[in-house]
Coordinates of C-alpha atoms in Angstrom, one line a residue:
X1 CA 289.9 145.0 120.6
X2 CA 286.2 145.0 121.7
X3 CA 287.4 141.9 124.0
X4 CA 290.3 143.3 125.4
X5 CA 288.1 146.3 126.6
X6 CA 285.7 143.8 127.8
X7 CA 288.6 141.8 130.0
X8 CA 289.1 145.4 131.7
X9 CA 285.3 146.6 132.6
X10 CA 284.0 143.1 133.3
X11 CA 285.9 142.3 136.8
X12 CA 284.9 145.9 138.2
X13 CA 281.2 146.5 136.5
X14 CA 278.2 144.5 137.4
X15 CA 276.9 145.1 133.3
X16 CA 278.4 145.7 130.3
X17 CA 277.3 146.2 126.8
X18 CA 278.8 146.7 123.6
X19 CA 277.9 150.1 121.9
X20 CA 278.0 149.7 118.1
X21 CA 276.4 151.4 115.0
X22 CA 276.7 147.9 113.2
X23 CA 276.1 144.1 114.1
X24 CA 279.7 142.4 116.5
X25 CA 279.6 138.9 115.9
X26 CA 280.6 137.3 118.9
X27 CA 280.9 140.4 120.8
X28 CA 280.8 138.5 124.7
X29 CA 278.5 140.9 125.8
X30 CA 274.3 142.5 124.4
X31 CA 275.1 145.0 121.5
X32 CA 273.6 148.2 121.8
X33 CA 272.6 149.9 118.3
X34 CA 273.4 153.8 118.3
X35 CA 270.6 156.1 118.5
X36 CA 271.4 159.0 116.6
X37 CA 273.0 157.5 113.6
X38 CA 276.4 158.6 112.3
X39 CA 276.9 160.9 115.5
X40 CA 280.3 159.2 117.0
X41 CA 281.2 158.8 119.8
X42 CA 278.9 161.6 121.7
X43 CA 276.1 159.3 119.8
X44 CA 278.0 156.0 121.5
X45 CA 277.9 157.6 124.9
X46 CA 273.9 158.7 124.1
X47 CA 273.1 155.1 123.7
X48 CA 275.1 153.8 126.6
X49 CA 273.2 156.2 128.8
X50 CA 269.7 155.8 127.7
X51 CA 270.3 151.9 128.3
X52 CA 272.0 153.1 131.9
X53 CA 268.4 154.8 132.3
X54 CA 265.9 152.1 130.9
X55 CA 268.3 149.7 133.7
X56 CA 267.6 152.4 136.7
X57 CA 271.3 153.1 136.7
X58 CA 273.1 156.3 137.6
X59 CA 275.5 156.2 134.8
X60 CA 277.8 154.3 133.0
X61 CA 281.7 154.1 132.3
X62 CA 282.9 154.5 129.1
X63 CA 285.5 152.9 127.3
X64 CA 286.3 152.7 123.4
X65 CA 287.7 149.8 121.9
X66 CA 290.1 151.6 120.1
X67 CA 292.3 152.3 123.2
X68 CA 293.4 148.6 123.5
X69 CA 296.2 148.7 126.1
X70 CA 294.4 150.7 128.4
X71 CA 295.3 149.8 131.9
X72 CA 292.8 148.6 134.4
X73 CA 294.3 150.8 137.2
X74 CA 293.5 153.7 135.2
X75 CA 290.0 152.5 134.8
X76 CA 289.5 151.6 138.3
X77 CA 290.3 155.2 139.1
X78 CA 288.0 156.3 137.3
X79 CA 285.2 154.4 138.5
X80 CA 286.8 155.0 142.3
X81 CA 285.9 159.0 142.0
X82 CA 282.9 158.9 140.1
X83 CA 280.5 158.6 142.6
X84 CA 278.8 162.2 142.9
X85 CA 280.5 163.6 139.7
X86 CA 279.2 164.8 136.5
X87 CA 281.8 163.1 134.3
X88 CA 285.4 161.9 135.8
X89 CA 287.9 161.0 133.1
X90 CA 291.9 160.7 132.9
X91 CA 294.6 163.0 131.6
X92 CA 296.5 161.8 128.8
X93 CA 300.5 161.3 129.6
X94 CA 301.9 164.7 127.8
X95 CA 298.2 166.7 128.6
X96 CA 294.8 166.7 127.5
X97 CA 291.8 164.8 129.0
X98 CA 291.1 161.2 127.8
X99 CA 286.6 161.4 127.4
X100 CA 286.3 157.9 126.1
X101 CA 287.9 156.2 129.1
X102 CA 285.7 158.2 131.6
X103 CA 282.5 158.0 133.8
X104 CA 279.3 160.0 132.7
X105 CA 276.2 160.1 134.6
X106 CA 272.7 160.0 133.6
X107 CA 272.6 163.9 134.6
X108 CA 274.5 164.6 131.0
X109 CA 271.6 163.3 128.7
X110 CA 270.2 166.6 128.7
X111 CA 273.4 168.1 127.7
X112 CA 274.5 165.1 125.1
X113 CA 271.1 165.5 123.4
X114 CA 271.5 169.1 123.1
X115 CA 275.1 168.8 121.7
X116 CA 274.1 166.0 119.2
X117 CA 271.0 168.7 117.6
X118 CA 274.1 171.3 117.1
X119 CA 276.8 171.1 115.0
X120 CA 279.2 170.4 118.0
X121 CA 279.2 167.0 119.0
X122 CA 282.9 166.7 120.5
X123 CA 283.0 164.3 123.7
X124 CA 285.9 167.1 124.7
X125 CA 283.2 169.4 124.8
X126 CA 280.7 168.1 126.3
X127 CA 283.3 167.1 129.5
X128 CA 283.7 170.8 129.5
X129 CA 280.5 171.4 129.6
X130 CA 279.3 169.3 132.5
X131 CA 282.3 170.3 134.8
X132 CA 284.0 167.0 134.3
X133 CA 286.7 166.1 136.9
X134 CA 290.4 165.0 135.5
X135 CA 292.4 162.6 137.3
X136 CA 296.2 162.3 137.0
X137 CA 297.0 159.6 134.2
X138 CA 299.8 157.0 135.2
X139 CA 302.9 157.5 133.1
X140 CA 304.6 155.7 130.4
X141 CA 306.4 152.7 131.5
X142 CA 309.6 151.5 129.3
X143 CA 309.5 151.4 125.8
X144 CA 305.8 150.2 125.2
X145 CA 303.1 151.9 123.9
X146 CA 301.2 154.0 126.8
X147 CA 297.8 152.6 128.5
X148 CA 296.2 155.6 126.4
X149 CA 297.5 154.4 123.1
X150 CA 295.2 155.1 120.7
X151 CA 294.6 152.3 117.6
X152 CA 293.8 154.6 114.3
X153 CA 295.6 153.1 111.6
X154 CA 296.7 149.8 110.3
X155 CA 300.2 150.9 111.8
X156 CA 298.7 151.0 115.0
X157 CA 297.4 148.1 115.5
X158 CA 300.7 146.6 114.4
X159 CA 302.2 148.8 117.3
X160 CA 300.0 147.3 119.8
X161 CA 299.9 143.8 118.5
X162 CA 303.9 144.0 118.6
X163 CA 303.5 144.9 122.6
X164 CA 301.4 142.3 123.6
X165 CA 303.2 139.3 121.6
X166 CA 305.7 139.4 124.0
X167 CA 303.5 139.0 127.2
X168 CA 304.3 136.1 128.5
X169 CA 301.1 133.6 129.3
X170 CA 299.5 133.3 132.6
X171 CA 299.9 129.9 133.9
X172 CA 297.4 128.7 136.5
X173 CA 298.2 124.6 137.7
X174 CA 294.7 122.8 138.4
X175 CA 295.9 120.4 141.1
X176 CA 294.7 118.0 143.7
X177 CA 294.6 114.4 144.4
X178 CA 293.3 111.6 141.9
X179 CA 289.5 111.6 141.9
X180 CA 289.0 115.6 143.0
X181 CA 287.6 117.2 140.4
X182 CA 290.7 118.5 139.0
X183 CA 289.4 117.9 135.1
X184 CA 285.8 119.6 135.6
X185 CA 287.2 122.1 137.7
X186 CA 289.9 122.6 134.6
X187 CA 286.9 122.5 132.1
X188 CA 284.6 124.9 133.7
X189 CA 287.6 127.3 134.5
X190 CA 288.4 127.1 130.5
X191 CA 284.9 127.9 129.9
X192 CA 284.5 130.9 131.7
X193 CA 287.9 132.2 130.7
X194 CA 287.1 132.0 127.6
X195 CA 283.3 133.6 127.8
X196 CA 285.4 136.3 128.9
X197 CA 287.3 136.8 125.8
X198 CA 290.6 135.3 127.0
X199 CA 292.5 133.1 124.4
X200 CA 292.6 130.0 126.9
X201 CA 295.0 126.8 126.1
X202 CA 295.5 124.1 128.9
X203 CA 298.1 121.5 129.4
X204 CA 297.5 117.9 131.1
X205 CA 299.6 115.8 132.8
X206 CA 298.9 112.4 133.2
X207 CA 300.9 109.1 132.9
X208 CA 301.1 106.0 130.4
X209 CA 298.5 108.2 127.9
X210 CA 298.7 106.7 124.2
X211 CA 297.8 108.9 121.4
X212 CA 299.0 106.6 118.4
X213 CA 297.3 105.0 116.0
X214 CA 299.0 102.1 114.5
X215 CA 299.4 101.9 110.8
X216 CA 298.2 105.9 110.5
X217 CA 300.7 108.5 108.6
X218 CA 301.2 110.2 111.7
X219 CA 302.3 106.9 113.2
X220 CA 304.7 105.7 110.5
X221 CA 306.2 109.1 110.7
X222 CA 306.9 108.5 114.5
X223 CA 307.2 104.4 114.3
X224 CA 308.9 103.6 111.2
X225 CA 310.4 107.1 110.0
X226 CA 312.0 107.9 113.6
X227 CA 310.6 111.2 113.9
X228 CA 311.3 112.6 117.7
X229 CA 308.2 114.8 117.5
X230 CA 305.5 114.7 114.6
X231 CA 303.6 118.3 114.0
X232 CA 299.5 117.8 112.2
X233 CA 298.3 120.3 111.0
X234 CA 294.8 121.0 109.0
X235 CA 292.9 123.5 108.2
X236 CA 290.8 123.6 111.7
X237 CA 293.1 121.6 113.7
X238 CA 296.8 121.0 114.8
X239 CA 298.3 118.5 117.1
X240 CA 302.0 117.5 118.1
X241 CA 302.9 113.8 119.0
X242 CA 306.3 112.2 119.9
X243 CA 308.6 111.6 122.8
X244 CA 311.1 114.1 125.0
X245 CA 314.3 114.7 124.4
X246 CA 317.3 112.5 125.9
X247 CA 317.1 114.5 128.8
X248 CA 313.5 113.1 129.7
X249 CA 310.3 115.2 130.7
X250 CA 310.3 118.8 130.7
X251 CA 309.1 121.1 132.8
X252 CA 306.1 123.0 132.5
X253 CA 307.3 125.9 131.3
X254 CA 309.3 124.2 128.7
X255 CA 305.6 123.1 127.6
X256 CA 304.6 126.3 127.6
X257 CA 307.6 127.9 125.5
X258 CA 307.4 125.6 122.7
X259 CA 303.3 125.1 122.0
X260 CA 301.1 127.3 124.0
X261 CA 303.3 130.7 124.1
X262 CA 300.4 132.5 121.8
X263 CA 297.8 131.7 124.7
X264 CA 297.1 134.7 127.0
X265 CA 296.2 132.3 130.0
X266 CA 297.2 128.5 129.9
X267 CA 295.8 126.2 132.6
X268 CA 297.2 123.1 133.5
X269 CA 295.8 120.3 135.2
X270 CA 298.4 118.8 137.6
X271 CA 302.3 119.6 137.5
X272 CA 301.5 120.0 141.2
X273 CA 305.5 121.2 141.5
X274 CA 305.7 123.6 139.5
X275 CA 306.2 127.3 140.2
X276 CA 303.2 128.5 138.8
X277 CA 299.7 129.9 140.8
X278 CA 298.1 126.9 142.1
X279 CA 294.5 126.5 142.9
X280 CA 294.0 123.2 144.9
X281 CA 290.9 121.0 144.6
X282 CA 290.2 118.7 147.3
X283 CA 287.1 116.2 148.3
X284 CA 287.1 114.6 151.3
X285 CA 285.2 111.7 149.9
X286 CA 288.5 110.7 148.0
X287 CA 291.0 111.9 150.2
X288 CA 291.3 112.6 153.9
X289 CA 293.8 115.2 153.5
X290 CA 294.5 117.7 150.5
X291 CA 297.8 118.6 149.2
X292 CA 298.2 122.2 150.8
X293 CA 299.5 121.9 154.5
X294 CA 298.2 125.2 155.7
X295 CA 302.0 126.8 155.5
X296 CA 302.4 130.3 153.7
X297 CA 305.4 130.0 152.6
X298 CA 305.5 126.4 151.1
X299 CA 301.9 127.2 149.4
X300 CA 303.1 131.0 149.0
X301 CA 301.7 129.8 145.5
X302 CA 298.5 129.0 145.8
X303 CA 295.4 131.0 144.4
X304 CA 292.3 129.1 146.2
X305 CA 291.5 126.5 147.5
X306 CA 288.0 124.4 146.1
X307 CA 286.6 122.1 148.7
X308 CA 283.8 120.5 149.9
X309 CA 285.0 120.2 153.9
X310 CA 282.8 123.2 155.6
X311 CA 285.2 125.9 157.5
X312 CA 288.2 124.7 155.4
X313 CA 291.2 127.6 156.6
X314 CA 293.5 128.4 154.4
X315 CA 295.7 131.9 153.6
X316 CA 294.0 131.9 149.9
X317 CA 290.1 132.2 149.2
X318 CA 288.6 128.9 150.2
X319 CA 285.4 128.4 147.9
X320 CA 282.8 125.7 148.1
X321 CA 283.1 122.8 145.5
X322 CA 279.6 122.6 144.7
X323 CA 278.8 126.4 144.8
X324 CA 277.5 127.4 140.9
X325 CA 279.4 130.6 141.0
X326 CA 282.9 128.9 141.7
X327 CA 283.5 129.2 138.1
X328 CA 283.3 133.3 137.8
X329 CA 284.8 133.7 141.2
X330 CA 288.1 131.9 140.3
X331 CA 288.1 133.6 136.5
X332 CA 287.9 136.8 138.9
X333 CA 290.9 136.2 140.4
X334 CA 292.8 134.8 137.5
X335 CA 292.2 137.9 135.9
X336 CA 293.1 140.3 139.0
X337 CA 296.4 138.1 138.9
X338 CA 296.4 138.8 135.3
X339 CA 296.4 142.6 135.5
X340 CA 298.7 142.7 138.5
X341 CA 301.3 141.0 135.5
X342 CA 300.5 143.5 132.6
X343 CA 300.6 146.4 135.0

């Protein structure tokens, strides 16, 4: 849950931090201790600020872990009409404000510290107090759990769980001609992704690859048994080896379906055909020409384009191929593609 709040601050704030009373191993972001001890979430947003005013900030936006489908559109309204405010937060579907998805500045210390010496320290409150601003909250959509759905109970994590089993991956093709870059473009992407807190599998393509090893169990399994397709699994590790069906090589999203459908993002290297968001990378030095032809509608899926050629046009982002942020500016948009999906 901390991660999936992190996936929705991190493309739209600069910083973020990870409020906690206690140690969060792996976290992906600086843990900041509480405070005031055993003061809840008033004594959350006291620490957040504080650390907003040791950075020089003018606030902070707030958002607890335990509302783990919250939407980014609902957050980047938030942070749209905070400028100038008090506090800004969302109404919950049905009524009622929602204070721990919501902007504070550093103006409501003064008020938090006073709430957290009485014996009311409600964040409902304290938004009262300060004059915060509601904003109209976006409504349910279908049969899943609102963006405001609120994880108290084992129960409800089942809930949510349930929901977001059956989004489908992202898939993102890596592609370009032999000698490009594709596989540390790939690597670096997968990387980064996964600093993020994304659970990140990849597919390759490639042709003539052997992964055998004669005279091995898996092997006879495969060799001498006749097994189509041979599944090892271990403690730490599992790998699937064999051949395709009669009907020859599958497509990619065949691939997908059957091994990598518990990823959140998947990013293959090559299957230059397929459907899926491309992101192209080309190098002069091995090619004269890359793969995209500069026409919308027959790359209408392309994400970006890495090269090294300077002034390279294109209808997608064109980034540099030795630039060091290339990583986190493609992660940004995988992840802008990935919310326009969820929401």
């Amino acid at each position: 849950m901390v991660r999936r709040a992190l996936n929705v601050l991190k493309p739209m704030c600069p910083d973020v931090v990870v409020v906690s009373s206690r140690p969060v191993p792996d976290a992906g972001a600086p843990v900041v201790p509480d405070v005031t001890a055993e003061a809840g979430p008033l004594g959350g947003l006291e620490a957040a600020l504080l650390e907003a005013k040791r950075r020089d900030m003018d606030g902070v936006l707030l958002l607890a872990c335990d509302l783990p489908l919250m939407s980014r559109d609902v957050v980047g309204q938030v942070a749209q009409a905070a400028e100038g405010r008090a506090a800004v937060a969302p109404e919950r579907p049905g009524g009622g404000v929602e204070p721990l998805c919501a902007a504070y500045s550093i103006e409501c210390l003064d008020a938090v510290h006073a709430r957290l010496a009485s014996d009311d320290r409600s964040l409902h409150g304290l938004f009262t107090e300060v004059g915060g601003t509601v904003l109209p909250a976006l409504a349910e959509v279908g049969d899943a759990p609102d963006a405001f759905f609120n994880v108290n109970t084992p129960e409800d994590r089942d809930r949510a769980e349930a929901f977001l089993s059956r989004l489908t991956p992202l898939v993102v093709c890596v592609i370009g001609k032999k000698k490009s870059g594709k596989t540390s473009t790939s690597v670096g992407l997968i990387r980064e992704l996964i600093r993020r807190g994304h659970c990140v599998m990849s597919a390759k393509h490639g042709h003539g690859f052997e992964l055998d090893t004669e005279g091995s169990d898996s092997w006879r399994h495969r060799h001498q048994g006749g097994a189509r397709r041979v599944a090892m699994a271990g403690p730490d590790q599992v790998a699937i080896m064999g051949g395709w069906d009669p009907g020859g090589e599958q497509p990619l999203e065949a691939l997908v379906r059957a091994y990598l459908a518990d990823a959140r993002i998947v990013i293959a290297e090559g299957f230059k055909t397929s459907s899926f968001p491309k992101i192209e990378v080309y190098r002069r030095a091995a090619h004269p020409e890359p793969l995209y032809g500069g026409d919308p509608e027959r790359d209408g899926t392309y994400l970006a384009m890495l090269t090294d050629v300077p002034g390279f046009q294109a209808h997608v982002p064109v980034m540099d191929l030795h630039d060091e942020t290339r990583f986190t500016r493609l992660a940004d948009l995988i992840e802008s593609h990935l919310s326009r999906e969820e929401h």
